[in-house]
């Protein structure tokens, strides 16, 4: 009997060896014939399903011959051989044959995109990037097929109108697709983006901004009431500034009052937004899990936020108000026109409705938080601003400011610009894919088909671009221009056709909030507050969210 078993066992072993060898060849060919050929992140769910089905098929096939126990052993061994060969081929290629093999960067980043989540583990990816550039120089290989470039020349080569770099297949943009459509920020082609942006620009004309100012002033007065009601007690200005901007976008975006500023706490929509961005921030620009989450139906908070944004759009759409006194009114006008430019369906309306809330809430709120921090750290600027601002109070509207008047004050804009330089919430501008012929940046050739991005946080704090880059010096934008070595390095609102469409609105909001605050209050750090937490506890959730900052506001006499 033993003599019969031994040949049978040997034959089974030989069969398994041949199967593993075939699997190893398949793994190698999968890499060189498929995975190496282009951007595969958006196929991640189908790739996962295919591999699971293959594993199940092998297991089922062997089970009919040798039993389930043997089947799991065989299928696991075969898949281990396949995966070992696949990943050996991938790692070998990325280290020794990839077009970026000669660019400096951490070894782990050259091998795997999981280096991104590692750098984002503490949700302070922007600080990790600073360390990388100090160690490796101005061009760093941050992922197998991606470079971070600290250079004003890169801004022009990557983002300018004449650039041939594209969004498609560069990273997160592909994952922003929803039922075949994208919001304005996610649109992959310049032609589609151009038509959609035209509708947005109708909502951002000088005439429309003047209409929105009434809502901005209303929110400013609610803000002042909240500061006054604290009666000299410490206030978390980071939270309050974020609530202010969300309340503002409710009014300006949808003619809707959220009431969050008066309540002093986030509503469900803000909470979903923070959770959603927090998860994406911790993923460290890793894109391929997103289609898997979507395919498995586990993108819960994102879906809940989108649902609430859709309800906001439907409420406004069904209100019977046919006006364009808010941003969404322009979208509805285009949707309901005989020849719409870009809003051809309600789905498009819903996507850009969500973008209204996402684009302005954290960004403006973060800048205001840090601006108040800098003015409290440097109280002489409060006095200087008061001297310039006070003569404009009631100049055109009794008891009020106008954004137009405030835009003439060099020091006010200088303080805002200096805050955006030091603490721009968009630390990592989204990637672009280089054209097949590649690009030249500062004399260095960047091959084609490479994801490239300019980390604004790092460039804005670069000694090559700014003297004393870590210091808050508003005068660099007014009386001391020599402190700006490279003016092109300052790009808080991006540049080119994808620059921030709402930048004038954002500046108006910040000017008005600061002006009303300065005229009505003196402010300082609360007792026991040293201002460290606003940086130490900041979280990079795709946009940087400032840490808590306790301040005391004292009514001026």
Coordinates of C-alpha atoms in Angstrom, one line a residue:
X1 CA 0.0 0.0 0.0
X2 CA 2.8 2.4 0.9
X3 CA 4.5 1.7 -2.4
X4 CA 1.3 3.0 -4.2
X5 CA 1.0 6.1 -2.0
X6 CA 4.6 7.4 -2.6
X7 CA 4.3 7.7 -6.4
X8 CA 0.9 9.3 -6.0
X9 CA 2.3 11.8 -3.5
X10 CA 5.3 12.5 -5.8
X11 CA 3.1 13.0 -8.8
X12 CA 0.9 15.4 -6.8
X13 CA 4.0 17.3 -5.7
X14 CA 5.3 17.5 -9.3
X15 CA 1.8 18.8 -10.4
X16 CA 1.9 21.5 -7.7
X17 CA 5.4 22.5 -8.8
X18 CA 4.4 22.8 -12.4
X19 CA 1.3 24.8 -11.3
X20 CA 3.3 27.1 -9.2
X21 CA 5.8 27.6 -12.0
X22 CA 3.0 28.4 -14.4
X23 CA 1.5 30.8 -11.9
X24 CA 4.9 32.5 -11.5
X25 CA 5.1 33.0 -15.3
X26 CA 1.6 34.4 -15.2
X27 CA 2.5 36.8 -12.5
X28 CA 5.5 38.1 -14.5
X29 CA 3.4 38.4 -17.7
X30 CA 0.6 40.1 -15.8
X31 CA 3.1 42.9 -14.9
X32 CA 4.8 43.3 -18.2
X33 CA 1.7 42.9 -20.4
X34 CA -0.9 44.7 -18.3
X35 CA 0.0 46.5 -15.0
X36 CA 3.0 48.2 -16.5
X37 CA 1.1 49.6 -19.4
X38 CA -0.8 52.4 -17.8
X39 CA -3.0 53.8 -15.0
X40 CA -4.9 51.0 -13.4
X41 CA -6.2 52.5 -10.2
X42 CA -9.8 52.8 -11.4
X43 CA -9.9 49.1 -12.3
X44 CA -8.9 48.2 -8.8
X45 CA -12.3 46.7 -7.8
X46 CA -12.5 44.6 -11.0
X47 CA -8.9 43.5 -10.5
X48 CA -9.7 42.4 -7.0
X49 CA -12.9 40.6 -8.1
X50 CA -11.0 38.9 -10.9
X51 CA -8.3 37.6 -8.5
X52 CA -10.8 36.5 -5.9
X53 CA -12.7 34.6 -8.6
X54 CA -9.5 33.0 -9.9
X55 CA -8.6 31.9 -6.4
X56 CA -12.1 30.5 -5.9
X57 CA -12.0 28.7 -9.3
X58 CA -8.7 27.0 -8.6
X59 CA -9.9 26.0 -5.2
X60 CA -13.1 24.6 -6.6
X61 CA -11.4 22.7 -9.4
X62 CA -8.9 21.0 -7.1
X63 CA -11.6 20.3 -4.5
X64 CA -13.4 18.0 -7.0
X65 CA -10.3 15.9 -7.4
X66 CA -8.6 16.0 -4.0
X67 CA -10.9 17.4 -1.4
X68 CA -11.4 20.9 0.1
X69 CA -8.3 20.7 2.5
X70 CA -6.0 19.9 -0.3
X71 CA -7.7 22.4 -2.6
X72 CA -6.9 25.3 -0.2
X73 CA -3.3 24.2 0.1
X74 CA -2.9 24.1 -3.7
X75 CA -4.7 27.3 -4.5
X76 CA -2.8 29.2 -1.8
X77 CA 0.5 27.9 -3.0
X78 CA -0.3 28.7 -6.6
X79 CA -1.5 32.3 -5.7
X80 CA 1.6 32.8 -3.5
X81 CA 3.8 31.9 -6.5
X82 CA 1.8 34.2 -8.7
X83 CA 1.9 37.1 -6.3
X84 CA 5.6 36.6 -5.5
X85 CA 6.5 36.7 -9.2
X86 CA 4.2 39.7 -9.8
X87 CA 5.6 41.8 -7.0
X88 CA 9.2 40.7 -7.7
X89 CA 8.8 41.9 -11.2
X90 CA 7.2 45.2 -10.1
X91 CA 9.8 46.0 -7.5
X92 CA 12.7 45.1 -9.9
X93 CA 11.2 47.3 -12.6
X94 CA 10.6 50.2 -10.2
X95 CA 14.1 50.1 -8.7
X96 CA 16.2 49.4 -11.8
X97 CA 14.3 50.1 -15.0
X98 CA 11.6 52.7 -14.3
X99 CA 12.1 56.2 -16.0
X100 CA 12.3 57.7 -12.5
X101 CA 15.0 55.3 -11.3
X102 CA 17.7 58.0 -11.1
X103 CA 15.5 60.6 -9.2
X104 CA 16.2 60.8 -5.4
X105 CA 13.7 59.8 -2.8
X106 CA 13.1 57.3 0.0
X107 CA 13.6 53.7 -1.0
X108 CA 10.1 52.7 0.2
X109 CA 8.6 55.5 -2.0
X110 CA 10.3 54.1 -5.1
X111 CA 8.8 50.7 -4.4
X112 CA 5.3 51.3 -3.3
X113 CA 2.5 53.9 -3.0
X114 CA 1.9 52.8 0.5
X115 CA 4.7 55.2 1.4
X116 CA 2.0 57.9 1.1
X117 CA -0.2 56.6 3.9
X118 CA 3.0 56.1 6.0
X119 CA 3.9 59.8 5.6
X120 CA 0.3 60.7 6.4
X121 CA 0.1 58.4 9.5
X122 CA 0.0 61.4 11.8
X123 CA -2.1 63.5 9.4
X124 CA 0.7 66.0 9.0
X125 CA 1.9 65.0 5.6
X126 CA 3.0 68.6 4.8
X127 CA 5.6 68.5 7.6
X128 CA 6.9 65.1 6.4
X129 CA 7.3 66.6 2.9
X130 CA 9.4 69.5 4.4
X131 CA 11.8 66.9 5.8
X132 CA 12.0 65.0 2.5
X133 CA 12.9 68.2 0.5
X134 CA 15.5 69.1 3.1
X135 CA 17.0 65.6 2.7
X136 CA 16.7 65.0 -1.1
X137 CA 16.5 68.4 -2.8
X138 CA 14.0 70.2 -4.9
X139 CA 12.8 67.1 -6.9
X140 CA 11.8 64.1 -4.9
X141 CA 10.4 60.7 -6.1
X142 CA 7.5 60.5 -3.6
X143 CA 5.9 57.4 -5.2
X144 CA 6.9 54.8 -7.9
X145 CA 5.5 57.0 -10.7
X146 CA 5.3 60.4 -9.0
X147 CA 7.5 63.4 -8.4
X148 CA 7.1 66.4 -6.0
X149 CA 8.9 69.4 -7.5
X150 CA 9.6 72.6 -5.4
X151 CA 10.0 75.1 -8.2
X152 CA 8.2 78.1 -9.6
X153 CA 9.2 77.0 -13.0
X154 CA 7.2 73.8 -12.3
X155 CA 4.1 75.8 -11.6
X156 CA 4.2 77.2 -15.1
X157 CA 5.2 74.0 -16.8
X158 CA 2.5 71.9 -15.0
X159 CA -0.4 74.3 -14.6
X160 CA -0.2 77.2 -17.1
X161 CA -2.6 77.4 -20.0
X162 CA 0.0 76.4 -22.4
X163 CA 1.0 73.3 -20.4
X164 CA 0.4 69.9 -22.0
X165 CA 0.1 68.2 -18.7
X166 CA -3.3 66.7 -18.0
X167 CA -5.5 65.7 -15.1
X168 CA -6.6 62.3 -16.5
X169 CA -4.7 59.3 -15.0
X170 CA -2.7 61.6 -12.8
X171 CA -4.3 60.6 -9.5
X172 CA -7.3 61.4 -7.5
X173 CA -9.3 63.1 -10.3
X174 CA -10.3 59.9 -12.0
X175 CA -11.8 58.7 -8.7
X176 CA -14.0 61.8 -8.5
X177 CA -16.3 60.4 -11.2
X178 CA -19.9 59.8 -10.2
X179 CA -22.3 58.1 -12.5
X180 CA -20.4 59.2 -15.5
X181 CA -20.0 62.9 -14.5
X182 CA -17.6 65.1 -12.5
X183 CA -17.8 68.3 -10.5
X184 CA -15.9 71.3 -11.8
X185 CA -12.7 70.5 -10.0
X186 CA -12.6 66.9 -11.2
X187 CA -13.3 67.4 -14.9
X188 CA -10.6 65.6 -16.8
X189 CA -10.5 67.5 -20.1
X190 CA -9.9 71.2 -20.6
X191 CA -12.7 71.6 -23.0
X192 CA -15.3 70.2 -20.6
X193 CA -13.8 72.2 -17.8
X194 CA -13.9 75.4 -19.9
X195 CA -17.7 75.1 -20.5
X196 CA -18.5 74.3 -16.9
X197 CA -16.3 77.1 -15.6
X198 CA -18.1 79.7 -17.8
X199 CA -21.2 79.0 -15.7
X200 CA -19.3 79.3 -12.5
X201 CA -17.7 82.6 -13.7
X202 CA -21.2 84.0 -14.2
X203 CA -21.7 83.5 -10.5
X204 CA -18.4 85.3 -9.7
X205 CA -18.7 88.6 -11.7
X206 CA -18.1 91.9 -10.0
X207 CA -21.8 92.5 -10.1
X208 CA -22.6 89.2 -8.4
X209 CA -19.9 89.7 -5.8
X210 CA -21.6 92.9 -4.8
X211 CA -24.8 91.0 -4.3
X212 CA -23.1 88.4 -2.2
X213 CA -21.6 91.1 0.0
X214 CA -25.0 91.6 1.7
X215 CA -24.9 88.0 2.9
X216 CA -21.3 88.3 3.9
X217 CA -22.0 91.3 6.1
X218 CA -25.0 89.5 7.7
X219 CA -22.6 86.6 8.6
X220 CA -20.0 89.1 9.9
X221 CA -22.5 90.6 12.3
X222 CA -23.5 87.1 13.6
X223 CA -19.8 86.5 14.1
X224 CA -19.5 89.7 16.0
X225 CA -22.5 88.8 18.2
X226 CA -20.9 85.5 19.0
X227 CA -17.6 87.1 20.0
X228 CA -19.5 89.7 22.1
X229 CA -21.6 87.0 23.8
X230 CA -18.5 85.3 25.0
X231 CA -18.0 88.3 27.3
X232 CA -14.2 88.0 27.5
X233 CA -14.2 84.2 28.0
X234 CA -11.9 82.0 25.8
X235 CA -13.2 81.1 22.4
X236 CA -11.9 78.3 20.1
X237 CA -11.4 80.6 17.1
X238 CA -10.5 77.7 14.8
X239 CA -13.9 76.1 15.3
X240 CA -15.8 79.4 15.1
X241 CA -14.0 80.5 11.9
X242 CA -14.8 77.2 10.3
X243 CA -18.5 77.6 11.3
X244 CA -18.5 81.2 9.9
X245 CA -17.3 80.1 6.5
X246 CA -19.8 77.2 6.3
X247 CA -22.6 79.5 7.4
X248 CA -21.5 82.0 4.8
X249 CA -21.5 79.4 2.0
X250 CA -25.0 78.4 3.0
X251 CA -26.2 82.0 2.4
X252 CA -24.1 82.8 -0.7
X253 CA -24.3 79.4 -2.2
X254 CA -27.9 78.4 -1.6
X255 CA -29.7 81.3 0.1
X256 CA -29.9 79.0 3.2
X257 CA -29.3 79.6 6.9
X258 CA -27.6 76.7 8.5
X259 CA -27.5 78.3 11.9
X260 CA -24.2 76.6 12.9
X261 CA -22.5 79.8 13.8
X262 CA -25.1 80.7 16.4
X263 CA -25.2 77.1 17.7
X264 CA -21.5 77.0 18.0
X265 CA -21.1 73.4 16.7
X266 CA -20.9 71.5 13.5
X267 CA -24.0 70.1 11.9
X268 CA -24.2 66.6 10.3
X269 CA -23.0 67.9 6.9
X270 CA -19.9 69.4 8.4
X271 CA -19.2 66.2 10.4
X272 CA -19.6 64.0 7.3
X273 CA -17.3 66.3 5.4
X274 CA -14.6 66.1 8.1
X275 CA -14.8 62.4 8.4
X276 CA -14.6 61.9 4.7
X277 CA -11.7 64.2 4.2
X278 CA -10.0 62.7 7.3
X279 CA -10.1 59.3 5.8
X280 CA -8.8 60.5 2.4
X281 CA -6.1 62.5 4.1
X282 CA -4.8 59.4 6.0
X283 CA -4.7 57.5 2.7
X284 CA -1.9 59.9 1.6
X285 CA -2.9 60.3 -2.0
X286 CA -3.4 56.5 -2.4
X287 CA -6.2 56.3 -5.0
X288 CA -6.8 52.6 -5.9
X289 CA -8.7 51.8 -2.6
X290 CA -11.4 54.3 -3.5
X291 CA -12.9 52.3 -6.3
X292 CA -12.8 49.2 -4.1
X293 CA -14.7 51.1 -1.3
X294 CA -17.2 52.2 -3.8
X295 CA -17.6 48.8 -5.3
X296 CA -18.1 47.2 -1.9
X297 CA -20.6 50.0 -0.9
X298 CA -18.6 51.1 2.1
X299 CA -18.2 54.8 1.2
X300 CA -20.8 55.7 3.8
X301 CA -19.9 59.2 5.0
X302 CA -19.2 60.4 1.4
X303 CA -22.6 59.1 0.3
X304 CA -24.3 60.8 3.2
X305 CA -22.6 64.1 2.5
X306 CA -23.5 63.9 -1.2
X307 CA -27.1 63.1 -0.2
X308 CA -27.3 66.2 2.0
X309 CA -25.8 68.3 -0.7
X310 CA -28.4 66.9 -3.1
X311 CA -31.2 67.8 -0.7
X312 CA -29.8 71.3 -0.5
X313 CA -29.9 71.6 -4.3
X314 CA -33.4 70.2 -4.5
X315 CA -34.7 72.5 -1.8
X316 CA -33.3 75.5 -3.8
X317 CA -34.5 74.1 -7.1
X318 CA -38.1 73.6 -5.8
X319 CA -38.3 76.8 -3.9
X320 CA -39.8 78.6 -6.8
X321 CA -37.2 81.4 -6.5
X322 CA -36.0 82.2 -10.0
X323 CA -33.2 84.5 -9.1
X324 CA -29.4 84.4 -9.3
X325 CA -28.7 86.0 -6.0
X326 CA -26.8 82.9 -5.0
X327 CA -24.2 80.7 -6.7
X328 CA -26.5 77.7 -7.3
X329 CA -29.0 80.1 -9.0
X330 CA -26.6 80.3 -11.9
X331 CA -26.4 76.6 -12.2
X332 CA -30.2 76.2 -12.1
X333 CA -30.5 79.0 -14.8
X334 CA -28.2 77.1 -17.1
X335 CA -29.9 73.7 -16.3
X336 CA -33.3 75.2 -17.2
X337 CA -32.2 77.1 -20.3
X338 CA -33.0 75.9 -23.8
X339 CA -29.3 75.6 -24.7
X340 CA -27.4 74.9 -21.5
X341 CA -23.6 75.4 -21.6
X342 CA -22.7 72.7 -19.0
X343 CA -25.5 71.7 -16.7
X344 CA -27.3 69.1 -18.8
X345 CA -28.6 67.0 -15.9
X346 CA -29.6 67.2 -12.2
X347 CA -26.6 65.0 -11.5
X348 CA -24.3 67.8 -12.6
X349 CA -26.2 70.2 -10.4
X350 CA -25.8 67.9 -7.4
X351 CA -22.1 67.4 -8.0
X352 CA -21.3 71.1 -8.2
X353 CA -23.6 71.8 -5.2
X354 CA -21.4 69.6 -3.1
X355 CA -18.4 71.4 -4.5
X356 CA -19.8 74.8 -3.3
X357 CA -19.7 73.5 0.2
X358 CA -16.4 71.7 0.0
X359 CA -14.4 74.3 -1.8
X360 CA -14.8 77.2 0.5
X361 CA -15.6 75.9 3.9
X362 CA -12.3 74.6 5.2
X363 CA -10.1 76.7 3.0
X364 CA -11.3 80.2 4.0
X365 CA -11.9 79.1 7.6
X366 CA -8.4 77.8 7.9
X367 CA -6.8 81.0 6.5
X368 CA -8.9 83.1 8.9
X369 CA -7.9 80.9 11.9
X370 CA -4.2 81.4 11.1
X371 CA -4.6 85.1 10.3
X372 CA -6.2 85.7 13.7
X373 CA -3.3 83.7 15.2
X374 CA -0.7 85.8 13.5
X375 CA -2.4 89.1 14.5
X376 CA -2.6 87.9 18.1
X377 CA 1.1 87.0 18.0
X378 CA 1.9 90.3 16.5
X379 CA -0.5 92.8 18.1
X380 CA 1.1 95.8 16.5
X381 CA -0.5 94.8 13.3
X382 CA -3.9 95.1 14.9
X383 CA -3.2 98.7 15.7
X384 CA -1.8 99.4 12.2
X385 CA -4.8 97.8 10.5
X386 CA -7.2 99.7 12.7
X387 CA -5.6 103.0 11.6
X388 CA -6.1 102.1 8.0
X389 CA -9.5 100.4 8.3
X390 CA -11.4 102.8 10.5
X391 CA -11.6 105.7 8.0
X392 CA -13.4 103.4 5.6
X393 CA -16.1 102.5 8.1
X394 CA -19.5 103.8 6.8
X395 CA -17.8 105.5 3.9
X396 CA -20.4 104.2 1.3
X397 CA -22.9 102.4 3.5
X398 CA -23.8 103.8 7.0
X399 CA -22.3 101.6 9.7
X400 CA -20.8 99.1 7.3
X401 CA -17.7 98.3 5.2
X402 CA -17.6 97.4 1.6
X403 CA -15.1 94.9 0.1
X404 CA -14.3 97.4 -2.7
X405 CA -13.1 100.0 -0.2
X406 CA -11.1 97.4 1.8
X407 CA -9.4 96.1 -1.3
X408 CA -7.5 99.4 -1.5
X409 CA -5.7 98.8 1.8
X410 CA -2.2 97.4 1.1
X411 CA -1.6 96.2 4.7
X412 CA -4.8 94.3 4.9
X413 CA -4.1 92.4 1.7
X414 CA -0.5 91.9 2.8
X415 CA -1.6 90.3 6.1
X416 CA -3.9 88.0 4.2
X417 CA -1.3 87.1 1.5
X418 CA 1.4 86.5 4.1
X419 CA -1.0 84.1 6.0
X420 CA -1.8 82.3 2.8
X421 CA 2.0 82.0 2.1
X422 CA 2.8 80.5 5.5
X423 CA -0.4 78.6 6.1
X424 CA -2.1 77.8 2.8
X425 CA -4.6 75.1 3.5
X426 CA -4.1 73.4 0.2
X427 CA -0.6 71.9 1.0
X428 CA -0.6 69.5 -1.9
X429 CA -1.9 70.8 -5.2
X430 CA -3.3 67.9 -7.1
X431 CA -1.1 66.1 -9.6
X432 CA -0.9 66.3 -13.4
X433 CA 0.4 63.7 -15.8
X434 CA 3.3 64.8 -18.1
X435 CA 2.8 64.5 -21.9
X436 CA 4.5 61.7 -23.8
X437 CA 7.4 63.9 -24.7
X438 CA 8.0 64.9 -21.1
X439 CA 8.8 68.4 -19.8
X440 CA 11.8 70.4 -18.7
X441 CA 11.8 72.0 -15.3
X442 CA 14.7 74.2 -14.3
X443 CA 16.8 72.3 -16.9
X444 CA 15.9 68.8 -15.6
X445 CA 14.1 66.5 -18.0
X446 CA 10.9 64.9 -16.5
X447 CA 9.9 61.9 -18.6
X448 CA 6.4 61.5 -20.1
X449 CA 3.6 59.7 -18.3
X450 CA 4.8 60.8 -14.8
X451 CA 2.5 62.3 -12.1
X452 CA 4.0 65.6 -11.0
X453 CA 2.9 68.1 -8.5
X454 CA 4.1 71.3 -6.7
X455 CA 3.6 71.2 -2.9
X456 CA 2.6 74.7 -2.1
X457 CA 3.3 74.5 1.6
X458 CA 6.9 73.6 0.9
X459 CA 7.5 76.1 -1.9
X460 CA 5.9 78.9 0.1
X461 CA 8.4 78.2 2.9
X462 CA 11.4 77.8 0.6
X463 CA 14.5 79.9 1.3
X464 CA 15.1 80.0 -2.5
X465 CA 11.9 81.9 -2.9
X466 CA 11.6 84.0 0.2
X467 CA 13.9 85.6 2.7
X468 CA 13.2 84.5 6.3
X469 CA 10.5 82.1 4.9
X470 CA 9.3 81.0 8.4
X471 CA 8.6 84.5 9.6
X472 CA 5.3 86.4 9.4
X473 CA 6.3 89.6 7.6
X474 CA 3.4 91.3 5.7
X475 CA 5.8 94.0 4.6
X476 CA 7.3 91.6 2.1
X477 CA 4.2 92.3 0.0
X478 CA 4.3 96.1 0.4
X479 CA 7.4 98.1 1.5
X480 CA 10.0 95.3 1.6
X481 CA 9.7 93.5 -1.8
X482 CA 13.3 92.3 -1.5
X483 CA 12.0 89.7 0.9
X484 CA 10.3 88.0 -2.0
X485 CA 13.1 86.5 -4.1
X486 CA 10.8 84.7 -6.5
X487 CA 7.3 86.3 -6.9
X488 CA 6.2 83.4 -9.2
X489 CA 6.6 81.0 -6.2
X490 CA 3.5 82.5 -4.5
X491 CA 0.4 80.7 -5.9
X492 CA -2.2 80.4 -3.1
X493 CA -5.1 80.2 -5.7
X494 CA -3.2 78.0 -8.2
X495 CA -2.7 79.4 -11.7
X496 CA -3.8 78.6 -15.3
X497 CA -7.2 77.5 -16.4
X498 CA -7.8 75.5 -13.1
X499 CA -7.1 78.4 -10.8
X500 CA -9.6 79.0 -8.0
X501 CA -12.8 80.4 -9.6
X502 CA -13.9 81.8 -6.3
X503 CA -10.7 83.6 -5.3
X504 CA -12.2 87.1 -5.5
X505 CA -15.1 86.0 -3.3
X506 CA -12.6 84.4 -0.8
X507 CA -10.6 87.6 -0.6
X508 CA -13.8 89.7 -0.1
X509 CA -14.9 87.4 2.8
X510 CA -11.5 87.6 4.5
X511 CA -11.2 91.3 4.1
X512 CA -14.7 91.9 5.6
X513 CA -14.3 89.5 8.5
X514 CA -10.9 91.0 9.5
X515 CA -12.1 94.5 9.2
X516 CA -15.3 94.1 11.3
X517 CA -13.3 92.1 13.9
X518 CA -10.4 94.7 14.1
X519 CA -12.8 97.6 14.4
X520 CA -14.9 96.0 17.2
X521 CA -12.4 94.0 19.2
X522 CA -8.9 93.6 20.5
X523 CA -7.9 90.0 20.7
X524 CA -5.1 88.0 22.3
X525 CA -4.3 84.4 23.3
X526 CA -6.4 83.2 26.2
X527 CA -4.7 82.5 29.6
X528 CA -2.7 79.3 29.3
X529 CA -2.8 79.4 25.5
X530 CA 0.7 79.7 23.8
X531 CA -0.4 79.2 20.2
X532 CA 1.4 76.0 19.7
X533 CA -1.6 73.7 19.2
X534 CA -2.8 75.5 16.1
X535 CA 0.2 74.0 14.4
X536 CA 1.0 70.9 16.5
X537 CA -2.5 69.6 16.3
X538 CA -3.2 70.7 12.7
X539 CA -4.5 67.8 10.5
X540 CA -3.8 67.4 6.8
X541 CA -7.1 66.2 5.5
X542 CA -6.3 66.9 1.8
X543 CA -6.6 70.5 3.1
X544 CA -4.9 71.4 6.3
X545 CA -7.3 72.0 9.2
X546 CA -5.8 74.2 11.8
X547 CA -5.5 72.9 15.4
X548 CA -7.5 74.6 18.3
X549 CA -6.7 78.1 19.3
X550 CA -8.2 79.7 22.4
X551 CA -8.5 83.4 22.2
X552 CA -10.0 86.2 24.2
X553 CA -11.9 89.1 22.4
X554 CA -12.3 92.4 24.3
X555 CA -14.8 94.9 23.0
X556 CA -13.2 98.2 22.0
X557 CA -14.4 101.3 23.9

